[in-house]
Amino acid sequence: MKIRSLVSIDDLTTGEIMKILKLAAEFEKDPVQEILHGKVVATLFFEPSTRTRLSFESAVNKLGGKVIGFTDSSTSSVSKGETLNDTIRTVNNYVDMIVMRHPIEGSARYASEISTVPVINAGDGANQHPTQTLLDLYSILKTQGSLDNLNICMVGDLKYGRTVHSLLMAMSRWNTSFNFIAPEELRMPDEYKLYLDNIGLKYNETAELQGIIDQADIIYMTRVQKERFSDPIEYEKVKNAYVLHDHMLSGTKPGMRILHPLPRVNEINPDVDSNAKAYYFEQALNGVYTRQAIICTLLGLK
Ligand code: CP
């Protein structure tokens, strides 16, 4: 039997995505269920995380499973020189599923090709973060009532932000109008614009935040990814490119919601947090239900 992993959002059909979102809604109503009794999930985090790791672990715990793993590869045998190949071939003997975050693009695909158990990509470098995308889709559907005909403004680090790359690929399945708002140095990579060109979806690119956000159904803010810059001076130049303040939201649509995968640094001023349009902490909560749905789907338990 083929092992079902989730490495890229394109590993799922639109029907499968909608099924996961429906299942997530069921878990939101009834989150504690003994579906994973006797199952063990490994969380292997070679890069820091708060939301992804803890929401996966919360999801497994609520489903009656157990979690093992590491949050810092320096405490694993990787620090002695063990390869990713050997780590995966060892850990897959102990668990029913591996959730892995790694700084190298393509590492999750590589792990999924070696592993005898499903591998979930919890972020591979600047490439993809498909489970974040599923919780983003869940948050968009919940707040907008539909995934179709929406205007999405993606703001900030569109070059290195893996969450916007996965979200673009997912939302391109519906009739989405994209606005890409980024400084010159952090523009959306050509490969993703080509992806939209090939399916005939239009997008607009600008460096200006004011005005354009008034058209938005979703403003998707992102952090400038300091850890991906080889030159700290280049990071300093763009780190405060956009800062969203409460007063900037006065002309935006009443139903518009602000999403952010978090963590934030400076890009959303705390005065936005009390605005009803701020949705990023609810979005993080949605991660638990969505990840419950993903785990059960990949293990064939729902
Ligand atoms: N959104 C997200 O990936 O957050 P963490 O880095 O805290 O997991």
GROMACS .gro file of C-alpha atoms and ligand atoms in nm:
model
  310
    1MET     CA    1   0.000   0.000   0.000
    2LYS     CA    2   0.129   0.349  -0.087
    3ILE     CA    3   0.219   0.554   0.221
    4ARG     CA    4   0.019   0.879   0.221
    5SER     CA    5   0.240   1.178   0.307
    6LEU     CA    6   0.169   1.551   0.287
    7VAL     CA    7   0.469   1.742   0.152
    8SER     CA    8   0.312   2.003  -0.079
    9ILE     CA    9  -0.044   2.138  -0.089
   10ASP     CA   10  -0.056   1.997  -0.444
   11ASP     CA   11  -0.039   1.646  -0.295
   12LEU     CA   12  -0.410   1.693  -0.221
   13THR     CA   13  -0.697   1.716  -0.469
   14THR     CA   14  -0.951   1.995  -0.422
   15GLY     CA   15  -1.201   1.731  -0.308
   16GLU     CA   16  -0.956   1.607  -0.043
   17ILE     CA   17  -0.892   1.964   0.076
   18MET     CA   18  -1.265   2.025   0.116
   19LYS     CA   19  -1.304   1.693   0.300
   20ILE     CA   20  -1.026   1.794   0.546
   21LEU     CA   21  -1.191   2.134   0.604
   22LYS     CA   22  -1.527   1.964   0.670
   23LEU     CA   23  -1.360   1.723   0.912
   24ALA     CA   24  -1.184   2.015   1.087
   25ALA     CA   25  -1.526   2.174   1.146
   26GLU     CA   26  -1.643   1.848   1.305
   27PHE     CA   27  -1.335   1.844   1.535
   28GLU     CA   28  -1.402   2.206   1.629
   29LYS     CA   29  -1.744   2.096   1.761
   30ASP     CA   30  -1.610   1.778   1.928
   31PRO     CA   31  -1.229   1.794   1.968
   32VAL     CA   32  -1.167   1.516   2.223
   33GLN     CA   33  -1.201   1.171   2.066
   34GLU     CA   34  -1.007   0.842   2.116
   35ILE     CA   35  -0.925   0.794   1.746
   36LEU     CA   36  -0.544   0.764   1.789
   37HIS     CA   37  -0.547   0.526   2.087
   38GLY     CA   38  -0.224   0.318   2.067
   39LYS     CA   39  -0.069   0.538   1.796
   40VAL     CA   40   0.256   0.733   1.833
   41VAL     CA   41   0.347   1.045   1.632
   42ALA     CA   42   0.703   1.186   1.608
   43THR     CA   43   0.756   1.561   1.590
   44LEU     CA   44   1.106   1.620   1.451
   45PHE     CA   45   1.179   1.994   1.456
   46PHE     CA   46   1.517   2.089   1.311
   47GLU     CA   47   1.402   2.456   1.323
   48PRO     CA   48   1.221   2.653   1.597
   49SER     CA   49   0.841   2.649   1.617
   50THR     CA   50   0.567   2.739   1.862
   51ARG     CA   51   0.234   2.702   1.681
   52THR     CA   52   0.301   2.419   1.437
   53ARG     CA   53   0.466   2.183   1.684
   54LEU     CA   54   0.238   2.258   1.980
   55SER     CA   55  -0.083   2.248   1.776
   56PHE     CA   56   0.021   1.912   1.626
   57GLU     CA   57   0.100   1.782   1.974
   58SER     CA   58  -0.227   1.919   2.110
   59ALA     CA   59  -0.412   1.755   1.817
   60VAL     CA   60  -0.252   1.414   1.887
   61ASN     CA   61  -0.320   1.442   2.262
   62LYS     CA   62  -0.687   1.534   2.207
   63LEU     CA   63  -0.719   1.226   1.983
   64GLY     CA   64  -0.576   0.993   2.248
   65GLY     CA   65  -0.236   0.934   2.082
   66LYS     CA   66   0.118   0.982   2.215
   67VAL     CA   67   0.395   1.214   2.091
   68ILE     CA   68   0.774   1.164   2.090
   69GLY     CA   69   1.041   1.375   1.922
   70PHE     CA   70   1.282   1.662   1.955
   71THR     CA   71   1.251   2.038   1.943
   72ASP     CA   72   1.618   2.103   1.897
   73SER     CA   73   1.828   1.879   1.671
   74SER     CA   74   2.137   1.953   1.885
   75THR     CA   75   1.986   1.714   2.144
   76SER     CA   76   1.953   1.436   1.882
   77SER     CA   77   2.224   1.229   1.710
   78VAL     CA   78   2.218   1.479   1.421
   79SER     CA   79   2.471   1.672   1.637
   80LYS     CA   80   2.703   1.366   1.608
   81GLY     CA   81   2.680   1.378   1.229
   82GLU     CA   82   2.384   1.145   1.166
   83THR     CA   83   2.226   1.199   0.824
   84LEU     CA   84   1.859   1.278   0.765
   85ASN     CA   85   1.834   0.943   0.586
   86ASP     CA   86   1.948   0.751   0.895
   87THR     CA   87   1.735   0.960   1.131
   88ILE     CA   88   1.417   0.892   0.930
   89ARG     CA   89   1.498   0.521   0.881
   90THR     CA   90   1.539   0.489   1.258
   91VAL     CA   91   1.246   0.701   1.379
   92ASN     CA   92   0.998   0.536   1.139
   93ASN     CA   93   1.051   0.215   1.339
   94TYR     CA   94   0.912   0.380   1.651
   95VAL     CA   95   0.606   0.569   1.527
   96ASP     CA   96   0.296   0.568   1.305
   97MET     CA   97   0.359   0.915   1.155
   98ILE     CA   98   0.640   1.173   1.133
   99VAL     CA   99   0.583   1.550   1.145
  100MET     CA  100   0.904   1.724   1.038
  101ARG     CA  101   1.029   2.083   1.006
  102HIS     CA  102   1.367   2.127   0.840
  103PRO     CA  103   1.559   2.428   0.701
  104ILE     CA  104   1.644   2.265   0.367
  105GLU     CA  105   1.397   2.294   0.077
  106GLY     CA  106   1.304   1.947  -0.046
  107SER     CA  107   1.399   1.774   0.281
  108ALA     CA  108   1.038   1.673   0.351
  109ARG     CA  109   0.998   1.517   0.005
  110TYR     CA  110   1.325   1.329   0.060
  111ALA     CA  111   1.208   1.205   0.402
  112SER     CA  112   0.873   1.095   0.256
  113GLU     CA  113   1.052   0.884  -0.005
  114ILE     CA  114   1.254   0.699   0.262
  115SER     CA  115   0.996   0.666   0.538
  116THR     CA  116   0.777   0.360   0.593
  117VAL     CA  117   0.520   0.582   0.772
  118PRO     CA  118   0.346   0.902   0.649
  119VAL     CA  119   0.555   1.220   0.666
  120ILE     CA  120   0.392   1.560   0.717
  121ASN     CA  121   0.592   1.862   0.603
  122ALA     CA  122   0.577   2.117   0.887
  123GLY     CA  123   0.784   2.364   0.679
  124ASP     CA  124   1.091   2.302   0.459
  125GLY     CA  125   1.301   2.616   0.425
  126ALA     CA  126   1.136   2.883   0.209
  127ASN     CA  127   0.951   2.617   0.009
  128GLN     CA  128   0.617   2.492   0.147
  129HIS     CA  129   0.408   2.475   0.465
  130PRO     CA  130   0.098   2.280   0.357
  131THR     CA  131  -0.061   2.229   0.700
  132GLN     CA  132  -0.045   2.605   0.762
  133THR     CA  133  -0.223   2.646   0.430
  134LEU     CA  134  -0.500   2.408   0.530
  135LEU     CA  135  -0.560   2.600   0.852
  136ASP     CA  136  -0.548   2.924   0.652
  137LEU     CA  137  -0.811   2.786   0.413
  138TYR     CA  138  -1.021   2.679   0.711
  139SER     CA  139  -0.991   3.031   0.857
  140ILE     CA  140  -1.079   3.193   0.523
  141LEU     CA  141  -1.380   2.966   0.471
  142LYS     CA  142  -1.500   3.024   0.826
  143THR     CA  143  -1.475   3.403   0.805
  144GLN     CA  144  -1.579   3.458   0.442
  145GLY     CA  145  -1.832   3.173   0.398
  146SER     CA  146  -1.668   3.068   0.069
  147LEU     CA  147  -1.325   3.021  -0.089
  148ASP     CA  148  -1.443   3.156  -0.425
  149ASN     CA  149  -1.411   3.506  -0.576
  150LEU     CA  150  -1.200   3.653  -0.296
  151ASN     CA  151  -0.946   3.933  -0.307
  152ILE     CA  152  -0.635   3.835  -0.112
  153CYS     CA  153  -0.360   4.087  -0.032
  154MET     CA  154  -0.034   3.910   0.061
  155VAL     CA  155   0.198   4.153   0.238
  156GLY     CA  156   0.564   4.144   0.339
  157ASP     CA  157   0.823   3.878   0.269
  158LEU     CA  158   0.679   3.706  -0.035
  159LYS     CA  159   1.022   3.579  -0.140
  160TYR     CA  160   1.113   3.365   0.161
  161GLY     CA  161   0.767   3.320   0.322
  162ARG     CA  162   0.676   2.955   0.266
  163THR     CA  163   0.321   3.010   0.393
  164VAL     CA  164   0.236   3.249   0.108
  165HIS     CA  165   0.382   3.010  -0.150
  166SER     CA  166   0.158   2.723  -0.031
  167LEU     CA  167  -0.145   2.953   0.007
  168LEU     CA  168  -0.105   3.093  -0.344
  169MET     CA  169  -0.099   2.739  -0.488
  170ALA     CA  170  -0.409   2.643  -0.289
  171MET     CA  171  -0.615   2.957  -0.357
  172SER     CA  172  -0.534   2.941  -0.728
  173ARG     CA  173  -0.788   2.655  -0.743
  174TRP     CA  174  -1.062   2.914  -0.691
  175ASN     CA  175  -1.123   3.241  -0.874
  176THR     CA  176  -0.892   3.446  -0.651
  177SER     CA  177  -0.768   3.802  -0.719
  178PHE     CA  178  -0.418   3.830  -0.574
  179ASN     CA  179  -0.241   4.149  -0.471
  180PHE     CA  180   0.127   4.097  -0.388
  181ILE     CA  181   0.258   4.380  -0.171
  182ALA     CA  182   0.632   4.358  -0.110
  183PRO     CA  183   0.949   4.564  -0.134
  184GLU     CA  184   1.153   4.506  -0.451
  185GLU     CA  185   1.395   4.272  -0.266
  186LEU     CA  186   1.117   4.045  -0.135
  187ARG     CA  187   0.884   4.013  -0.434
  188MET     CA  188   0.693   3.692  -0.507
  189PRO     CA  189   0.935   3.456  -0.691
  190ASP     CA  190   0.882   3.417  -1.066
  191GLU     CA  191   0.803   3.044  -1.037
  192TYR     CA  192   0.485   3.123  -0.841
  193LYS     CA  193   0.379   3.402  -1.080
  194LEU     CA  194   0.436   3.159  -1.367
  195TYR     CA  195   0.215   2.908  -1.182
  196LEU     CA  196  -0.068   3.166  -1.191
  197ASP     CA  197   0.007   3.267  -1.552
  198ASN     CA  198  -0.025   2.905  -1.661
  199ILE     CA  199  -0.377   2.877  -1.521
  200GLY     CA  200  -0.477   3.225  -1.640
  201LEU     CA  201  -0.521   3.386  -1.296
  202LYS     CA  202  -0.446   3.759  -1.270
  203TYR     CA  203  -0.234   3.918  -1.000
  204ASN     CA  204  -0.119   4.267  -0.919
  205GLU     CA  205   0.223   4.358  -0.774
  206THR     CA  206   0.296   4.677  -0.583
  207ALA     CA  207   0.515   4.811  -0.306
  208GLU     CA  208   0.234   5.033  -0.164
  209LEU     CA  209   0.015   4.908   0.119
  210GLN     CA  210  -0.228   5.200   0.164
  211GLY     CA  211  -0.529   5.209  -0.069
  212ILE     CA  212  -0.487   4.860  -0.210
  213ILE     CA  213  -0.593   4.693   0.117
  214ASP     CA  214  -0.935   4.863   0.091
  215GLN     CA  215  -1.027   4.606  -0.181
  216ALA     CA  216  -0.922   4.308   0.029
  217ASP     CA  217  -1.136   4.028   0.172
  218ILE     CA  218  -0.824   3.890   0.340
  219ILE     CA  219  -0.504   4.075   0.430
  220TYR     CA  220  -0.237   3.810   0.480
  221MET     CA  221   0.052   3.972   0.668
  222THR     CA  222   0.392   3.801   0.691
  223ARG     CA  223   0.711   3.845   0.890
  224VAL     CA  224   1.038   3.928   0.711
  225GLN     CA  225   1.221   3.594   0.746
  226LYS     CA  226   1.545   3.707   0.910
  227GLU     CA  227   1.684   3.352   0.924
  228ARG     CA  228   1.682   3.318   0.542
  229PHE     CA  229   1.904   3.626   0.477
  230SER     CA  230   2.274   3.558   0.415
  231ASP     CA  231   2.358   3.929   0.462
  232PRO     CA  232   2.229   4.094   0.786
  233ILE     CA  233   2.258   4.440   0.624
  234GLU     CA  234   2.004   4.336   0.360
  235TYR     CA  235   1.767   4.226   0.639
  236GLU     CA  236   1.807   4.561   0.818
  237LYS     CA  237   1.703   4.744   0.498
  238VAL     CA  238   1.366   4.569   0.469
  239LYS     CA  239   1.278   4.450   0.820
  240ASN     CA  240   1.026   4.730   0.882
  241ALA     CA  241   0.899   4.761   0.524
  242TYR     CA  242   0.533   4.739   0.633
  243VAL     CA  243   0.370   4.802   0.969
  244LEU     CA  244  -0.009   4.770   0.981
  245HIS     CA  245  -0.174   5.010   1.228
  246ASP     CA  246  -0.538   5.025   1.337
  247HIS     CA  247  -0.596   5.366   1.172
  248MET     CA  248  -0.502   5.217   0.832
  249LEU     CA  249  -0.805   4.985   0.845
  250SER     CA  250  -1.077   5.254   0.841
  251GLY     CA  251  -1.146   5.221   0.464
  252THR     CA  252  -1.136   4.840   0.453
  253LYS     CA  253  -1.440   4.617   0.391
  254PRO     CA  254  -1.649   4.533   0.702
  255GLY     CA  255  -1.607   4.157   0.646
  256MET     CA  256  -1.233   4.175   0.578
  257ARG     CA  257  -1.015   3.971   0.813
  258ILE     CA  258  -0.643   4.001   0.885
  259LEU     CA  259  -0.450   3.673   0.890
  260HIS     CA  260  -0.087   3.616   0.987
  261PRO     CA  261   0.078   3.273   1.025
  262LEU     CA  262   0.269   3.418   1.323
  263PRO     CA  263   0.512   3.477   1.485
  264ARG     CA  264   0.491   3.850   1.420
  265VAL     CA  265   0.776   4.091   1.484
  266ASN     CA  266   0.681   4.452   1.394
  267GLU     CA  267   0.451   4.408   1.094
  268ILE     CA  268   0.121   4.429   1.289
  269ASN     CA  269   0.109   4.695   1.557
  270PRO     CA  270  -0.055   4.567   1.878
  271ASP     CA  271  -0.323   4.840   1.838
  272VAL     CA  272  -0.474   4.620   1.563
  273ASP     CA  273  -0.530   4.328   1.803
  274SER     CA  274  -0.852   4.469   1.948
  275ASN     CA  275  -0.999   4.545   1.604
  276ALA     CA  276  -1.273   4.294   1.510
  277LYS     CA  277  -1.094   4.245   1.177
  278ALA     CA  278  -0.788   4.091   1.350
  279TYR     CA  279  -0.819   3.712   1.323
  280TYR     CA  280  -0.462   3.579   1.370
  281PHE     CA  281  -0.502   3.427   1.717
  282GLU     CA  282  -0.827   3.250   1.619
  283GLN     CA  283  -0.638   3.135   1.307
  284ALA     CA  284  -0.373   2.974   1.533
  285LEU     CA  285  -0.649   2.796   1.729
  286ASN     CA  286  -0.795   2.665   1.403
  287GLY     CA  287  -0.457   2.489   1.357
  288VAL     CA  288  -0.549   2.229   1.620
  289TYR     CA  289  -0.876   2.123   1.450
  290THR     CA  290  -0.724   2.129   1.104
  291ARG     CA  291  -0.425   1.919   1.213
  292GLN     CA  292  -0.659   1.668   1.382
  293ALA     CA  293  -0.832   1.636   1.045
  294ILE     CA  294  -0.502   1.603   0.853
  295ILE     CA  295  -0.363   1.331   1.084
  296CYS     CA  296  -0.683   1.124   1.069
  297THR     CA  297  -0.708   1.159   0.691
  298LEU     CA  298  -0.347   1.053   0.624
  299LEU     CA  299  -0.376   0.757   0.861
  300GLY     CA  300  -0.702   0.653   0.694
  301LEU     CA  301  -0.890   0.679   1.024
  302LYS     CA  302  -1.164   0.917   0.899
  303CP      N1  303   0.295   2.958   1.163
  303CP      C1  304   0.402   2.888   1.205
  303CP      O1  305   0.459   2.806   1.132
  303CP      O2  306   0.442   2.920   1.333
  303CP      P1  307   0.558   2.848   1.413
  303CP      O3  308   0.689   2.883   1.344
  303CP      O4  309   0.550   2.903   1.551
  303CP      O5  310   0.535   2.700   1.407
   0.00000   0.00000   0.00000
